[in-house]
Amino acid sequence: MKKFEVLNIHCENCANTIKNALSDEFGDIEVDLSVEPKIVSVDLKNSDDIEKFKSELDDLGFEVSKEL
């Protein structure tokens, strides 16, 4: 399970936008709204998937600030 600090996530609607847009392609996505910055967890196997996930998050308006 990869974890990322992600900027611009403010509420459950933001989390649902991410899950609805990306879960078909990347599987189960968890968003921890109890911390700042928010933590997004997803099961990615290789670096190509990681870069694609980051890019698609960015396209939705959510910036990965750091991989944990």
XYZ file of N, CA, C and O in Angstrom:
272
model
N 0.849 -1.186 0.000
C 0.000 0.000 0.000
C 0.889 1.242 0.000
O 1.727 1.407 0.868
N 0.727 2.075 -1.005
C 1.471 3.339 -1.089
C 0.645 4.437 -0.446
O -0.583 4.465 -0.586
N 1.338 5.342 0.241
C 0.663 6.475 0.869
C 1.270 7.772 0.364
O 2.487 7.857 0.190
N 0.402 8.751 0.143
C 0.820 10.051 -0.370
C 0.179 11.163 0.443
O -0.991 11.055 0.809
N 0.957 12.221 0.726
C 0.373 13.446 1.247
C -0.170 14.201 0.049
O 0.552 14.425 -0.929
N -1.455 14.585 0.116
C -2.103 15.222 -1.032
C -2.729 16.545 -0.602
O -3.445 16.612 0.400
N -2.446 17.592 -1.376
C -2.966 18.923 -1.100
C -4.322 19.127 -1.777
O -4.656 18.433 -2.728
N -5.072 20.099 -1.281
C -6.363 20.530 -1.841
C -7.521 19.603 -1.544
O -8.602 19.776 -2.102
N -7.332 18.594 -0.688
C -8.461 17.772 -0.249
C -9.021 18.448 1.004
O -8.306 18.613 1.990
N -10.305 18.832 0.944
C -10.883 19.584 2.053
C -12.019 18.866 2.766
O -12.319 19.196 3.909
N -12.666 17.916 2.094
C -13.872 17.331 2.679
C -14.150 15.953 2.085
O -13.424 15.473 1.224
N -15.231 15.359 2.556
C -15.651 14.041 2.075
C -15.964 14.074 0.581
O -15.709 13.104 -0.142
N -16.504 15.194 0.076
C -16.785 15.297 -1.360
C -15.503 15.210 -2.179
O -15.487 14.599 -3.251
N -14.430 15.853 -1.700
C -13.133 15.753 -2.388
C -12.669 14.294 -2.411
O -12.213 13.796 -3.445
N -12.768 13.628 -1.260
C -12.359 12.226 -1.168
C -13.176 11.366 -2.120
O -12.632 10.504 -2.822
N -14.494 11.610 -2.180
C -15.351 10.830 -3.071
C -15.034 11.089 -4.543
O -15.113 10.181 -5.364
N -14.671 12.324 -4.864
C -14.280 12.639 -6.238
C -13.083 11.792 -6.651
O -13.060 11.212 -7.741
N -12.091 11.706 -5.775
C -10.897 10.902 -6.047
C -11.268 9.427 -6.201
O -10.877 8.766 -7.168
N -12.026 8.915 -5.241
C -12.403 7.496 -5.277
C -13.213 7.166 -6.523
O -12.945 6.166 -7.196
N -14.202 7.994 -6.832
C -15.072 7.712 -7.981
C -14.313 7.789 -9.300
O -14.563 7.003 -10.217
N -13.387 8.723 -9.401
C -12.657 8.914 -10.656
C -11.565 7.866 -10.874
O -11.286 7.486 -12.004
N -10.947 7.401 -9.798
C -9.737 6.589 -9.955
C -9.838 5.139 -9.474
O -8.953 4.343 -9.784
N -10.875 4.770 -8.741
C -10.914 3.417 -8.169
C -11.069 2.325 -9.223
O -10.560 1.223 -9.040
N -11.743 2.618 -10.341
C -11.860 1.591 -11.390
C -10.495 1.205 -11.939
O -10.243 0.048 -12.246
N -9.614 2.187 -12.044
C -8.293 1.930 -12.619
C -7.266 1.464 -11.584
O -6.427 0.619 -11.879
N -7.349 2.010 -10.366
C -6.298 1.746 -9.368
C -6.760 0.910 -8.174
O -5.982 0.636 -7.284
N -8.007 0.501 -8.149
C -8.502 -0.321 -7.046
C -8.931 0.519 -5.856
O -9.231 1.704 -5.981
N -8.959 -0.125 -4.685
C -9.436 0.524 -3.462
C -8.541 1.701 -3.087
O -7.325 1.558 -3.012
N -9.157 2.850 -2.861
C -8.436 4.060 -2.478
C -8.992 4.538 -1.145
O -10.209 4.641 -0.979
N -8.100 4.801 -0.190
C -8.504 5.310 1.112
C -7.997 6.734 1.257
O -6.868 7.038 0.874
N -8.837 7.608 1.833
C -8.455 8.993 2.082
C -8.648 9.270 3.565
O -9.758 9.139 4.085
N -7.564 9.617 4.256
C -7.614 9.943 5.684
C -7.844 11.444 5.831
O -6.943 12.246 5.600
N -9.064 11.803 6.214
C -9.425 13.209 6.365
C -9.100 13.759 7.745
O -9.294 14.942 7.994
N -8.573 12.914 8.635
C -8.332 13.345 10.022
C -6.961 13.992 10.216
O -6.656 14.442 11.314
N -6.146 14.024 9.186
C -4.796 14.598 9.297
C -4.631 15.722 8.278
O -5.397 15.842 7.338
N -3.605 16.543 8.483
C -3.314 17.637 7.551
C -1.826 17.618 7.264
O -1.035 17.685 8.203
N -1.342 17.522 6.041
C -2.163 17.331 4.838
C -2.810 15.955 4.822
O -2.380 15.054 5.537
N -3.833 15.814 4.023
C -4.585 14.557 3.931
C -3.706 13.463 3.335
O -2.818 13.724 2.535
N -3.972 12.227 3.766
C -3.209 11.067 3.303
C -4.098 10.204 2.414
O -5.197 9.821 2.809
N -3.608 9.919 1.205
C -4.304 9.030 0.283
C -3.501 7.738 0.195
O -2.290 7.766 -0.050
N -4.174 6.601 0.406
C -3.534 5.291 0.346
C -4.130 4.491 -0.804
O -5.347 4.460 -0.980
N -3.245 3.860 -1.563
C -3.684 3.050 -2.705
C -2.652 1.947 -2.932
O -1.465 2.132 -2.678
N -3.117 0.794 -3.390
C -2.232 -0.352 -3.608
C -1.676 -0.300 -5.031
O -2.338 -0.708 -5.978
N -0.461 0.242 -5.158
C 0.201 0.348 -6.462
C 1.424 -0.561 -6.472
O 2.179 -0.596 -5.516
N 1.619 -1.243 -7.590
C 2.677 -2.259 -7.656
C 3.996 -1.743 -8.228
O 5.055 -2.208 -7.853
N 3.946 -0.802 -9.172
C 5.197 -0.399 -9.807
C 5.263 1.112 -10.001
O 4.272 1.818 -9.836
N 6.431 1.591 -10.365
C 6.654 3.035 -10.460
C 5.836 3.672 -11.586
O 5.458 4.834 -11.489
N 5.542 2.919 -12.649
C 4.691 3.463 -13.718
C 3.301 3.776 -13.188
O 2.727 4.819 -13.495
N 2.763 2.861 -12.368
C 1.445 3.085 -11.768
C 1.482 4.284 -10.824
O 0.534 5.063 -10.767
N 2.559 4.430 -10.079
C 2.691 5.548 -9.138
C 2.667 6.871 -9.886
O 1.922 7.789 -9.526
N 3.439 6.972 -10.949
C 3.484 8.222 -11.723
C 2.138 8.509 -12.383
O 1.689 9.649 -12.429
N 1.482 7.466 -12.891
C 0.173 7.648 -13.523
C -0.859 8.097 -12.491
O -1.675 8.978 -12.764
N -0.824 7.498 -11.295
C -1.753 7.872 -10.227
C -1.552 9.335 -9.838
O -2.520 10.093 -9.734
N -0.290 9.741 -9.660
C 0.012 11.138 -9.317
C -0.493 12.084 -10.406
O -1.071 13.134 -10.112
N -0.272 11.723 -11.650
C -0.692 12.550 -12.772
C -2.211 12.692 -12.824
O -2.740 13.790 -13.030
N -2.910 11.581 -12.614
C -4.372 11.632 -12.669
C -4.943 12.396 -11.479
O -5.950 13.091 -11.608
N -4.319 12.282 -10.302
C -4.727 13.098 -9.156
C -4.567 14.578 -9.490
O -5.451 15.387 -9.200
N -3.433 14.913 -10.095
C -3.156 16.300 -10.472
C -4.200 16.811 -11.473
O -4.664 17.945 -11.360
N -4.584 15.963 -12.414
C -5.613 16.335 -13.387
C -6.942 16.659 -12.707
O -7.715 17.484 -13.194
N -7.193 16.014 -11.557
C -8.422 16.269 -10.798
C -8.295 17.515 -9.915
O -9.269 17.936 -9.310
N -7.078 18.071 -9.815
C -6.869 19.264 -9.004
C -6.293 18.992 -7.629
O -6.287 19.867 -6.759
N -5.794 17.771 -7.418
C -5.208 17.390 -6.134
C -3.723 17.089 -6.336
O -3.370 16.188 -7.077
N -2.875 17.844 -5.659
C -1.427 17.747 -5.862
C -0.784 16.858 -4.795
O -0.991 17.057 -3.601
N 0.000 15.879 -5.242
C 0.773 15.045 -4.314
C 1.965 15.868 -3.855
O 2.795 16.279 -4.667
N 2.038 16.129 -2.551
C 3.167 16.908 -2.039
C 4.343 16.010 -1.675
O 5.491 16.423 -1.740
N 4.028 14.753 -1.317
C 5.122 13.840 -0.969
C 4.609 12.418 -0.876
O 3.475 12.168 -0.510
N 5.504 11.477 -1.245
C 5.197 10.058 -1.088
C 5.729 9.628 0.274
O 6.848 9.969 0.650
N 4.917 8.903 1.020
C 5.323 8.464 2.366
C 5.856 7.044 2.348
O 5.606 6.295 1.464
